[in-house]
Short mmCIF file of N, CA and C in Angstrom, two decimals:
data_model
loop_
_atom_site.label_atom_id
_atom_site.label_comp_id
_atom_site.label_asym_id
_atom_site.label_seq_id
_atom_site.Cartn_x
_atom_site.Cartn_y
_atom_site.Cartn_z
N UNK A 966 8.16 90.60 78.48
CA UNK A 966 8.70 91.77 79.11
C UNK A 966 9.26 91.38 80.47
N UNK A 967 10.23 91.78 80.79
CA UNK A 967 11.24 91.59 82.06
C UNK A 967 10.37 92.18 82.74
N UNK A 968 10.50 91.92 84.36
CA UNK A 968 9.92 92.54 85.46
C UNK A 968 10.72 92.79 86.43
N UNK A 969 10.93 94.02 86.42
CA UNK A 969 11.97 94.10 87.95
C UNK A 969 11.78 94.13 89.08
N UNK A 970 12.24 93.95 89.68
CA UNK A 970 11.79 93.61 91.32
C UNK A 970 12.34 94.63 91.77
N UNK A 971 10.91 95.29 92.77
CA UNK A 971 11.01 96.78 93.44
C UNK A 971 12.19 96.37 94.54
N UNK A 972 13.00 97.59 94.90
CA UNK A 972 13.85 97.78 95.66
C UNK A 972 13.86 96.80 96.98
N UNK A 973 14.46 96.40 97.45
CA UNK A 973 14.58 96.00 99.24
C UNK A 973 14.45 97.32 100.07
N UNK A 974 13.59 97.49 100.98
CA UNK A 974 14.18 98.64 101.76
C UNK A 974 15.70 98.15 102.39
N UNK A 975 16.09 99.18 102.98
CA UNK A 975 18.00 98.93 103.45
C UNK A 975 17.24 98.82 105.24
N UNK A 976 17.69 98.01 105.11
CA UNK A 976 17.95 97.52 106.89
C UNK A 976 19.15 97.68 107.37
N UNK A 977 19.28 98.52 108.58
CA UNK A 977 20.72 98.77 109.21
C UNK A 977 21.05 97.87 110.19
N UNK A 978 20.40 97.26 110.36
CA UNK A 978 20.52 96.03 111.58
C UNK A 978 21.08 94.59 110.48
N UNK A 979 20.86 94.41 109.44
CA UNK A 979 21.65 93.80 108.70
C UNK A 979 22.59 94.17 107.80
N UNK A 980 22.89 95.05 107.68
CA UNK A 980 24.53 96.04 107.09
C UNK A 980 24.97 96.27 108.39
N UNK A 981 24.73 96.62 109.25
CA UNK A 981 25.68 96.38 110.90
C UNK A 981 26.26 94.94 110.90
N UNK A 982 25.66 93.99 110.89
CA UNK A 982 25.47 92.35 111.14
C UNK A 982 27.08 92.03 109.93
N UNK A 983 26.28 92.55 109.05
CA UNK A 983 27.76 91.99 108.10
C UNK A 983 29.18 92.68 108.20
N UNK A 984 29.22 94.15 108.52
CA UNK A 984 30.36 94.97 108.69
C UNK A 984 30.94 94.50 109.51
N UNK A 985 30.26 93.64 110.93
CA UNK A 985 30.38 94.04 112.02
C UNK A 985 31.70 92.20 111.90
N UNK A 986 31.13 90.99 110.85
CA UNK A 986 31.74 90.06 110.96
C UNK A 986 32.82 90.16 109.90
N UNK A 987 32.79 91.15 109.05
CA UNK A 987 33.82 91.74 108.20
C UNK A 987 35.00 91.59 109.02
N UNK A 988 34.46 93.16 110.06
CA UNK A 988 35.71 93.20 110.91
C UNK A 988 36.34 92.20 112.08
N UNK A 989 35.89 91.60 112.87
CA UNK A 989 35.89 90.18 113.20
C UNK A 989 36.72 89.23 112.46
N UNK A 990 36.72 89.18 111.67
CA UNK A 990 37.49 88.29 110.28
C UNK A 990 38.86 88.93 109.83
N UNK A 991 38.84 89.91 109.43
CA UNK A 991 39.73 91.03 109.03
C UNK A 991 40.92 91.17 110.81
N UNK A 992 40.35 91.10 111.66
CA UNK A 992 40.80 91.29 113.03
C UNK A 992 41.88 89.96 113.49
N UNK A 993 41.06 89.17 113.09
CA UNK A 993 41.52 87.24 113.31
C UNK A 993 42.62 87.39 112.15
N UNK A 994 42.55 87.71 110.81
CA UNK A 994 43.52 87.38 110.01
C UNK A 994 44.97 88.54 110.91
N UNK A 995 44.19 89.23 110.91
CA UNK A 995 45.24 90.00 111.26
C UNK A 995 46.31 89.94 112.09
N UNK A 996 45.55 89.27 113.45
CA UNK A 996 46.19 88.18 114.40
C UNK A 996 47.16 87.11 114.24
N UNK A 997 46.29 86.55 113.69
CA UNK A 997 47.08 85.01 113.07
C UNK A 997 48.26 85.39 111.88
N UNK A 998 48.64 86.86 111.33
CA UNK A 998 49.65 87.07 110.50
C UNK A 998 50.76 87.24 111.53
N UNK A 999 50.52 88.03 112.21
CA UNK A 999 51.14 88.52 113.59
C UNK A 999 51.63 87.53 114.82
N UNK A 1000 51.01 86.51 114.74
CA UNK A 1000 51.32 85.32 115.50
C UNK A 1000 52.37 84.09 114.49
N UNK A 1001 51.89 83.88 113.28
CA UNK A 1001 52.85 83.30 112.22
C UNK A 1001 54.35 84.10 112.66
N UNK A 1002 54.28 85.32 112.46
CA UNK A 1002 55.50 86.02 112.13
C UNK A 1002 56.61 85.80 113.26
N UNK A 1003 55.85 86.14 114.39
CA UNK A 1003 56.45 86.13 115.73
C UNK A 1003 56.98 84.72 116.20
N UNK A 1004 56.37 83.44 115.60
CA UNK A 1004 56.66 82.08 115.80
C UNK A 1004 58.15 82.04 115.22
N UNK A 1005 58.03 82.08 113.44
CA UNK A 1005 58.89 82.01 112.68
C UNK A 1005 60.11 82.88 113.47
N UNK A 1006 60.60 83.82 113.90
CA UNK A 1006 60.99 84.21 114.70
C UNK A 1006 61.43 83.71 116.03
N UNK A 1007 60.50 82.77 116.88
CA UNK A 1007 61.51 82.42 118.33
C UNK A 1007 61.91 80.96 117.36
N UNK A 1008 61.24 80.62 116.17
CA UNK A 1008 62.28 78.97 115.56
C UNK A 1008 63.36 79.55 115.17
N UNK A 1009 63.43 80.79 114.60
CA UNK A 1009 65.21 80.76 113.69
C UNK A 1009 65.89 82.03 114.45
N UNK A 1010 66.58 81.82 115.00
CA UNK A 1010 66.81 83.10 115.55
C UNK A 1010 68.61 83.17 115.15
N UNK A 1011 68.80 84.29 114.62
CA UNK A 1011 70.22 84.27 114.16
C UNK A 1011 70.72 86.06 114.66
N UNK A 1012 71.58 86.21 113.92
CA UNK A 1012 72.47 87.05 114.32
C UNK A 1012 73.56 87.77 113.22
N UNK A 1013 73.12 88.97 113.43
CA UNK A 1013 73.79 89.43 112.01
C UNK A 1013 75.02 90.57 112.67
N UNK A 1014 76.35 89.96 112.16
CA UNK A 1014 77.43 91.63 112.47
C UNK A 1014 78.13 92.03 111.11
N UNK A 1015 78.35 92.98 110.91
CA UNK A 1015 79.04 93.34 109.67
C UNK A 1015 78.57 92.70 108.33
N UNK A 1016 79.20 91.66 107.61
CA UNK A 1016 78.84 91.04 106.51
C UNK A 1016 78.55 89.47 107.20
N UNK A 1017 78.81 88.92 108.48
CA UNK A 1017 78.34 87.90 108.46
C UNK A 1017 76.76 87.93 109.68
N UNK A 1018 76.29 86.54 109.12
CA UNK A 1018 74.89 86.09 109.38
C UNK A 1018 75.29 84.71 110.35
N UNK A 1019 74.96 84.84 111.65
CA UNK A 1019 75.19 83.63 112.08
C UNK A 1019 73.75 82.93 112.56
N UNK A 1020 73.41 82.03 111.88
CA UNK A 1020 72.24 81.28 111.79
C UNK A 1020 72.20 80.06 113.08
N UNK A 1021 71.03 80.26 113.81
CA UNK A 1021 70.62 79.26 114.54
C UNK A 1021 71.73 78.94 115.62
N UNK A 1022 72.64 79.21 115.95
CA UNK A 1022 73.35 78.72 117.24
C UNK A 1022 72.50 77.55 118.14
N UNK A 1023 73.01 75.97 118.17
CA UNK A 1023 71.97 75.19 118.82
C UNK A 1023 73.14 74.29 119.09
N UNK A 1024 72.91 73.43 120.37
CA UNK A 1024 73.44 72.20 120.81
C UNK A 1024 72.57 71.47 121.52
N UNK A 1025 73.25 70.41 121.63
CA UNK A 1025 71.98 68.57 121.83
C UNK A 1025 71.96 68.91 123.71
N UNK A 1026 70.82 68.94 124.23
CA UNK A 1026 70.54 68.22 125.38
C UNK A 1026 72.07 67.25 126.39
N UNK A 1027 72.58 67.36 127.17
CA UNK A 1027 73.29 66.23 127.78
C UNK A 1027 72.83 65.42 128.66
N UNK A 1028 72.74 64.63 129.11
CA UNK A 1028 72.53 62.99 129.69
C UNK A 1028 73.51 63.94 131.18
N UNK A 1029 72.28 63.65 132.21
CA UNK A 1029 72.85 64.11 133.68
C UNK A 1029 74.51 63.40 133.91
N UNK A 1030 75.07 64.80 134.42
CA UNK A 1030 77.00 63.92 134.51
C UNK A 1030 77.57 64.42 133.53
N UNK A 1031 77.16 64.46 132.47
CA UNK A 1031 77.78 64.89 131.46
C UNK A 1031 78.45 65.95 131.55
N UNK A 1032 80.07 66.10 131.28
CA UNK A 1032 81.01 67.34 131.11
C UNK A 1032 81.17 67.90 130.13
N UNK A 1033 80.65 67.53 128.61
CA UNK A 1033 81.25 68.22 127.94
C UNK A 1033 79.82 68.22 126.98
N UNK A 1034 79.66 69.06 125.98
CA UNK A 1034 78.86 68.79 124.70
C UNK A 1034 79.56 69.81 123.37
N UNK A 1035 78.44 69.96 122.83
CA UNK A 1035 78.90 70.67 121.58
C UNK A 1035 78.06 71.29 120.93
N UNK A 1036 78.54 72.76 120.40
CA UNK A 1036 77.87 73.44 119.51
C UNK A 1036 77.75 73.74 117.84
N UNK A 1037 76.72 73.64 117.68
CA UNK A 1037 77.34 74.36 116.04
C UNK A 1037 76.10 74.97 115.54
N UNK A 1038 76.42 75.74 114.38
CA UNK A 1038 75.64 76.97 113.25
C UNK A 1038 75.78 76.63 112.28
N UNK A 1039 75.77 77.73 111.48
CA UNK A 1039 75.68 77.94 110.15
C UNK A 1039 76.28 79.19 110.01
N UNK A 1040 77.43 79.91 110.03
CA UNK A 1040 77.94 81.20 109.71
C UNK A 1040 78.39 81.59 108.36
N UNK A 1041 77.32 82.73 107.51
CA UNK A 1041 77.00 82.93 106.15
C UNK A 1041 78.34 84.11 106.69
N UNK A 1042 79.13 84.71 105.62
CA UNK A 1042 79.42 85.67 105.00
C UNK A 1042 79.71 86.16 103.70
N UNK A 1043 78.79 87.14 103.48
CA UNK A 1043 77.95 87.74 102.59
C UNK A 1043 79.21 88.65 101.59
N UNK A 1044 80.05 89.23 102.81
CA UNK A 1044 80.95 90.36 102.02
C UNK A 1044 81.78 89.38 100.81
N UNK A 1045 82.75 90.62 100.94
CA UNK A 1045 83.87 90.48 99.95
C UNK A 1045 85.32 89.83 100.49
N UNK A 1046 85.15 89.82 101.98
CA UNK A 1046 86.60 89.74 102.63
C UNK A 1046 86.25 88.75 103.54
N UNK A 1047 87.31 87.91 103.22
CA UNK A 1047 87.05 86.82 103.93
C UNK A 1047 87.30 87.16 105.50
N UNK A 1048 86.93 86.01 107.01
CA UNK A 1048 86.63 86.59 108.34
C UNK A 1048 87.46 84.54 108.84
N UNK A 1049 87.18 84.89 110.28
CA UNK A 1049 87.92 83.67 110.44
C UNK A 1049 87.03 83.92 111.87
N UNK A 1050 86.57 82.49 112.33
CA UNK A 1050 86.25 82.21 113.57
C UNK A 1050 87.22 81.62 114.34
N UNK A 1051 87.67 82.83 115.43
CA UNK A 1051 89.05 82.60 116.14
C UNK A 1051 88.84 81.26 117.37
N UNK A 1052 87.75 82.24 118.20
CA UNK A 1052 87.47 81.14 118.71
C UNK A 1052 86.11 81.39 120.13
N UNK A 1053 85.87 81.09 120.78
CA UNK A 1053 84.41 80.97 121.83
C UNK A 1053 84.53 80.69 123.14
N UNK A 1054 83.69 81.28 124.20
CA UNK A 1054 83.89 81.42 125.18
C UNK A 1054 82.01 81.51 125.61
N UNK A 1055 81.74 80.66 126.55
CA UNK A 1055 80.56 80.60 127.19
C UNK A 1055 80.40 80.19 128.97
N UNK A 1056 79.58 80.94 130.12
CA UNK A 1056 79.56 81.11 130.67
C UNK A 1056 79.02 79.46 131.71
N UNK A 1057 78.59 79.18 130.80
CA UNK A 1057 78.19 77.56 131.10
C UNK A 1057 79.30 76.39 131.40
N UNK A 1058 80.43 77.06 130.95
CA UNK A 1058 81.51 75.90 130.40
C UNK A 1058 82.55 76.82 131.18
N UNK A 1059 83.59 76.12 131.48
CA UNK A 1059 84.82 76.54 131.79
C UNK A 1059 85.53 76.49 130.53
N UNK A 1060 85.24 75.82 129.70
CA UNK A 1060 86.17 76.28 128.46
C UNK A 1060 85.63 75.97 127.40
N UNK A 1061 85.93 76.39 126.04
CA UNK A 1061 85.40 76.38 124.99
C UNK A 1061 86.37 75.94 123.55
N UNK A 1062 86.63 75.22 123.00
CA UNK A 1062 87.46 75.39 121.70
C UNK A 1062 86.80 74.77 120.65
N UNK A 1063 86.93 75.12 119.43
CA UNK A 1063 86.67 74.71 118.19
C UNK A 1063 87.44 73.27 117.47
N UNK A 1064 86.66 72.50 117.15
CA UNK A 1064 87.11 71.23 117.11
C UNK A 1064 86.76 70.93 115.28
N UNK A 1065 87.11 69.51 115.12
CA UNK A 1065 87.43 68.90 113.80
C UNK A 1065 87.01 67.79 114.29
N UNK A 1066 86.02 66.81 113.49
CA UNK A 1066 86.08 65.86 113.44
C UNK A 1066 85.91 64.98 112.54
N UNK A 1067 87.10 63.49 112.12
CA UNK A 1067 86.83 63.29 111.12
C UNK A 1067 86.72 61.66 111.61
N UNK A 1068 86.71 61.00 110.13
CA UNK A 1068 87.33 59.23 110.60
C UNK A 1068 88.09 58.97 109.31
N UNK A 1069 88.91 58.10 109.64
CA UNK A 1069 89.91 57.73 108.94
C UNK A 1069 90.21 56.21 109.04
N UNK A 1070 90.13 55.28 107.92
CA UNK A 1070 90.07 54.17 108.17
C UNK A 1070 89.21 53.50 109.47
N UNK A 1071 88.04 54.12 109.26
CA UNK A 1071 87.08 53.65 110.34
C UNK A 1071 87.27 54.11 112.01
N UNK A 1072 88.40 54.87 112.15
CA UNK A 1072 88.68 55.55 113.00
C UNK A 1072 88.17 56.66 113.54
N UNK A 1073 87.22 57.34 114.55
CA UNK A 1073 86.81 58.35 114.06
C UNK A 1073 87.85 59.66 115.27
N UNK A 1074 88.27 60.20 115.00
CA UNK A 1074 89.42 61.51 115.54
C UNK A 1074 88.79 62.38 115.00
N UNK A 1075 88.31 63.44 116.97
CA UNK A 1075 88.70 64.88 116.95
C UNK A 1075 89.45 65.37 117.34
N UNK A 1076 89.84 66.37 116.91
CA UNK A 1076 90.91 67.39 117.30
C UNK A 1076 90.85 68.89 117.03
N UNK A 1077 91.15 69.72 118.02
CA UNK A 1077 91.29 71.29 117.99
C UNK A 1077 91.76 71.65 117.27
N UNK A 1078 91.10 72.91 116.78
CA UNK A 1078 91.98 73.82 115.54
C UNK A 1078 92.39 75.17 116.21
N UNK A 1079 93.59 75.15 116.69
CA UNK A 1079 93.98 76.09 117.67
C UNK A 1079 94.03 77.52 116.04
N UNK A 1080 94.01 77.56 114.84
CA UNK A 1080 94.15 78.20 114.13
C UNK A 1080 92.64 78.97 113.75
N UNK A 1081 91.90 78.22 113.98
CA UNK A 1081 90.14 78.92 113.38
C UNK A 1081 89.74 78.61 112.59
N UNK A 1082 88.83 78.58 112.42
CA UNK A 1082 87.97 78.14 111.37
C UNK A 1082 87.85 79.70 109.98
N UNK A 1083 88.30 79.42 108.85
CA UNK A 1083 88.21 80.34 108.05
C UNK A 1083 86.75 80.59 107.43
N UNK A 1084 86.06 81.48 106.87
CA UNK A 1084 84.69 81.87 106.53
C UNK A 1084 85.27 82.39 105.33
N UNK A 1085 85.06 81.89 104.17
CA UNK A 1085 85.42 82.50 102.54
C UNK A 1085 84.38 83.89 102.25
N UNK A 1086 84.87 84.74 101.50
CA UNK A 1086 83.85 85.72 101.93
C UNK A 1086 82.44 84.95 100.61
N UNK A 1087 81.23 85.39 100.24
CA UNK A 1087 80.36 84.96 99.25
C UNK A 1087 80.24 83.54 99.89
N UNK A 1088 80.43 83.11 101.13
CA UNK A 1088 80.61 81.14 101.49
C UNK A 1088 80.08 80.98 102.89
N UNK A 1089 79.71 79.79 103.05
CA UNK A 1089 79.22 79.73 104.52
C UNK A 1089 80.30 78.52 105.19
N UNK A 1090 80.60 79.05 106.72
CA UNK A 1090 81.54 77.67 107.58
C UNK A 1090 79.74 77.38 108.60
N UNK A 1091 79.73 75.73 108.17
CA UNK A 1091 78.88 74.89 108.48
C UNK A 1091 79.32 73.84 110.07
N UNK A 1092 78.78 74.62 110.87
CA UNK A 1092 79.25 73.87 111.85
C UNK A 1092 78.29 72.57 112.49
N UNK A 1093 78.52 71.46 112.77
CA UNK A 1093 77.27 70.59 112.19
C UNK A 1093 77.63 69.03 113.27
N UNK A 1094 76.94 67.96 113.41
CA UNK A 1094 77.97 66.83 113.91
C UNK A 1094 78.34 66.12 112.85
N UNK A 1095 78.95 65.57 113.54
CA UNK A 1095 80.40 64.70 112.58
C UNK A 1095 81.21 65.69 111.71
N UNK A 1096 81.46 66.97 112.42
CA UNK A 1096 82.33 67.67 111.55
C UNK A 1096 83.05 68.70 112.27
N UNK A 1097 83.00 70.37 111.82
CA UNK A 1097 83.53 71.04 112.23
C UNK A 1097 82.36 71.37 113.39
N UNK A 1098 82.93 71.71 114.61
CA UNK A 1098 81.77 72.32 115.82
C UNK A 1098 82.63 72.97 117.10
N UNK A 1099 81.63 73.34 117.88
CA UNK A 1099 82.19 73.54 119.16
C UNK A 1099 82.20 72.75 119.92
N UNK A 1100 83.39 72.81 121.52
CA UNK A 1100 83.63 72.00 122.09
C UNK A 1100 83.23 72.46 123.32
N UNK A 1101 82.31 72.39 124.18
CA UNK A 1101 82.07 73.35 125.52
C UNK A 1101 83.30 72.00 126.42
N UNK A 1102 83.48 72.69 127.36
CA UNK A 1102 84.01 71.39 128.32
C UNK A 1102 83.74 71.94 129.75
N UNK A 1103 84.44 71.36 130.68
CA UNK A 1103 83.36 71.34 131.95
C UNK A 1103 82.37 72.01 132.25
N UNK A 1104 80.99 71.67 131.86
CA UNK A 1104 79.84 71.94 131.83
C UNK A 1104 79.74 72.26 133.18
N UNK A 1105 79.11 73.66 133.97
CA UNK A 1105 79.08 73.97 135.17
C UNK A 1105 77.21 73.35 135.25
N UNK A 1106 76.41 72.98 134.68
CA UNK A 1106 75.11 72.48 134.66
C UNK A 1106 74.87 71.79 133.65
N UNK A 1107 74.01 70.72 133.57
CA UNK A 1107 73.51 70.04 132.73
C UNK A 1107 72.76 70.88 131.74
N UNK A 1108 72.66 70.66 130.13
CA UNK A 1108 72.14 71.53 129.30
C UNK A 1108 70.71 70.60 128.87
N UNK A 1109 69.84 71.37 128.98
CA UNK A 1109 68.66 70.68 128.51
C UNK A 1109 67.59 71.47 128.06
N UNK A 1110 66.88 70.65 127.19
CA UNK A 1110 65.97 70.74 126.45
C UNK A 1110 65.24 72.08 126.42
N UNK A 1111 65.22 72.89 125.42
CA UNK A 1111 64.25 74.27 125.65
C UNK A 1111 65.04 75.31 126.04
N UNK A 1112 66.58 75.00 126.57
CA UNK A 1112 67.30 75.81 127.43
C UNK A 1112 67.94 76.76 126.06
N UNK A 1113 68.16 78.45 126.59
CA UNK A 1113 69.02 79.03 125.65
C UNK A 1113 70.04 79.24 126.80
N UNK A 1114 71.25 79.08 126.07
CA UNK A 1114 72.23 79.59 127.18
C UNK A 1114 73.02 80.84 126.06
N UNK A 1115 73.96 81.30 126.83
CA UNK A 1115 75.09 82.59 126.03
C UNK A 1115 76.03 82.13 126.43
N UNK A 1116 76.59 82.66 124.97
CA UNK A 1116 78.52 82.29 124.44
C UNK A 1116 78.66 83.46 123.88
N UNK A 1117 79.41 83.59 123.27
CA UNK A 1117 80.47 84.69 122.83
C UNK A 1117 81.47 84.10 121.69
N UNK A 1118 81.08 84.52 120.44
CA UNK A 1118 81.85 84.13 119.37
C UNK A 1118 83.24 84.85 119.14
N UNK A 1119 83.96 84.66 118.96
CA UNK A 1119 85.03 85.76 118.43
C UNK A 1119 85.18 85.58 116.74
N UNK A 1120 85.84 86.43 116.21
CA UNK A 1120 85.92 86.51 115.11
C UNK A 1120 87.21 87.27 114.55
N UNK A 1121 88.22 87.25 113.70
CA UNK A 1121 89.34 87.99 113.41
C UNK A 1121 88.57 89.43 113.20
N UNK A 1122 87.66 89.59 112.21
CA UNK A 1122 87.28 90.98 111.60
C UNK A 1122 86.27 91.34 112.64
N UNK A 1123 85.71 90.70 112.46
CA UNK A 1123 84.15 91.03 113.40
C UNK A 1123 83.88 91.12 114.95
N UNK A 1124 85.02 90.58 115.08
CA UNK A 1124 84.92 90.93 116.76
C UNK A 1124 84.41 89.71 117.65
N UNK A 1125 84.38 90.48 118.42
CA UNK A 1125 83.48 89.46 119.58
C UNK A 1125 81.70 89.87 119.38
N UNK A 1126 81.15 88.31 119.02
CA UNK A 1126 79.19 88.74 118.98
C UNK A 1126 78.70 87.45 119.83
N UNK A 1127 78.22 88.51 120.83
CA UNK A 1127 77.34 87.43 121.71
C UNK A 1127 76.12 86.52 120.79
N UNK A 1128 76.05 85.23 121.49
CA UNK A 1128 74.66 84.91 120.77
C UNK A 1128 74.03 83.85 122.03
N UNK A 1129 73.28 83.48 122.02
CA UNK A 1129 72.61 81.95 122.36
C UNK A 1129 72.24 80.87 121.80
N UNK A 1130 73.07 79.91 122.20
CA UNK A 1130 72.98 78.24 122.24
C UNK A 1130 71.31 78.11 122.31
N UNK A 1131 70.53 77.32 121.19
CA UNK A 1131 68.91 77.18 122.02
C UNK A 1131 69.50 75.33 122.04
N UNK A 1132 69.05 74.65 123.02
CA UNK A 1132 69.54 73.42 123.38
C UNK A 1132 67.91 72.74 123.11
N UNK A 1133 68.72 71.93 122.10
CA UNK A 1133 67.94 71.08 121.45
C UNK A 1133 67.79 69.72 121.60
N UNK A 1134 66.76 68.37 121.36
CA UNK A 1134 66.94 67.14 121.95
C UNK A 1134 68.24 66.42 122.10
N UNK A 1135 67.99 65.35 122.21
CA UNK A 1135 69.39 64.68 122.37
C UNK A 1135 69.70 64.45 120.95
N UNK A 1136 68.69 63.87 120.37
CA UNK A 1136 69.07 63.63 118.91
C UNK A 1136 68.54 64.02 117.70
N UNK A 1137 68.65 65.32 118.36
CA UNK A 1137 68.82 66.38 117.50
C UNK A 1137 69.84 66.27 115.76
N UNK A 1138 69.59 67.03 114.69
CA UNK A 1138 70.16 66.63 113.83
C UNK A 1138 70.35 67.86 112.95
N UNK A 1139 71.64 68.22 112.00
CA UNK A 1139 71.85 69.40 112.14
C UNK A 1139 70.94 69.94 110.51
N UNK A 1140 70.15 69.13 109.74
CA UNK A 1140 69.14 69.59 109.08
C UNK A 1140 67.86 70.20 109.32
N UNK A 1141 67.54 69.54 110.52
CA UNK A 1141 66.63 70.08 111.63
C UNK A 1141 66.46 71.97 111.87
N UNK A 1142 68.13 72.53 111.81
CA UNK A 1142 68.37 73.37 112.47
C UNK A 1142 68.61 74.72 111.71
N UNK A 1143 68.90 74.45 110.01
CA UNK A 1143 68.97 75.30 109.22
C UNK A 1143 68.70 75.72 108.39
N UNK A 1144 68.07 77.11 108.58
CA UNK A 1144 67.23 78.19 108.25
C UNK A 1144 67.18 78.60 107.18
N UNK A 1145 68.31 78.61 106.59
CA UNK A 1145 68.88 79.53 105.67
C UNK A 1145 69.90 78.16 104.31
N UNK A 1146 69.61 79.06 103.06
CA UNK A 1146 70.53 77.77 102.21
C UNK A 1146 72.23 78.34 102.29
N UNK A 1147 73.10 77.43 102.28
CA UNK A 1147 74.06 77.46 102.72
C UNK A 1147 75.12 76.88 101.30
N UNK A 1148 76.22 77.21 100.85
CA UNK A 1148 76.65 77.12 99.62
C UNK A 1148 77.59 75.86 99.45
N UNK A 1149 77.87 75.11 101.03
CA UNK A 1149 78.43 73.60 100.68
C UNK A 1149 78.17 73.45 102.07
#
């Protein structure tokens, strides 16, 4: 014959004890979701107008003296109609233009695209090194490490959308930097 074992009396000083690290626990997760989220957040920080998504805006650190550097993204557009990046303007720089860079027979040539950079609509323009990017030129301060600075994108459809440069090491690399999958 089975024997059951008479009741426990209920102690409230140990159902306090456990509720009490329930919530404690429950409190911490709760935290640490809230702290994840907010991280993920100051790493990717992008920028959304109309149908396009402009991902990560970042350029490399410069070496004191330095006049010029360079920017680039990742600009998704999502719509149906294609958009064109006319061209950029930042407060850091006395001037700004959109550049090309390629090599050719071991040669390597950049050059301005006084025309813009086109954005296919459903396509992303990958701005990156050794390729298409921005050109800041006379740097009114050295750009460094940790630094966000503001530019000003233009766009044929979309207008003018402020964003910030976050200035990244020197050798920095543009896989490093993007957030988002991108379609070439």
């Amino acid at each position: 014959m089975l024997r059951s074992r008479p009741a426990r009396p209920i102690r409230p000083r140990r159902i306090l004890a456990r509720l009490y690290r329930e919530e404690v626990l429950a409190a911490t997760l709760f935290a640490l979701c809230l702290l994840l989220l907010s991280a993920q957040r100051l790493l990717a920080h992008e920028y959304k107008v109309g149908d396009l998504l402009i991902d990560h805006p970042w350029a490399r650190a410069t070496p004191l003296g330095a006049d010029v550097a360079a920017g680039y993204m990742v600009i998704q557009n999502a719509g149906a109609a294609p958009d064109r990046l006319v061209s950029a303007s930042a407060p850091f720089a006395t001037r700004v233009e959109l550049h090309e860079m390629t090599v050719t027979n071991g040669v390597m040539r950049m050059q301005p695209l006084k025309e813009g950079l086109p954005i296919p609509p459903g396509d992303a323009l990958v701005l990156k090194p050794a390729s298409f990017h921005l050109m800041f030129f006379g740097l009114k301060q050295p750009l460094k490490e940790g630094m966000m600075v503001d530019a000003t994108l233009t766009f044929a459809k979309a207008g003018k959308v402020p964003v910030q440069f976050q200035v990244e090491s020197v050798g920095a690399t543009a896989g490093d930097k993007m957030h988002h999958p991108v379609t070439h």
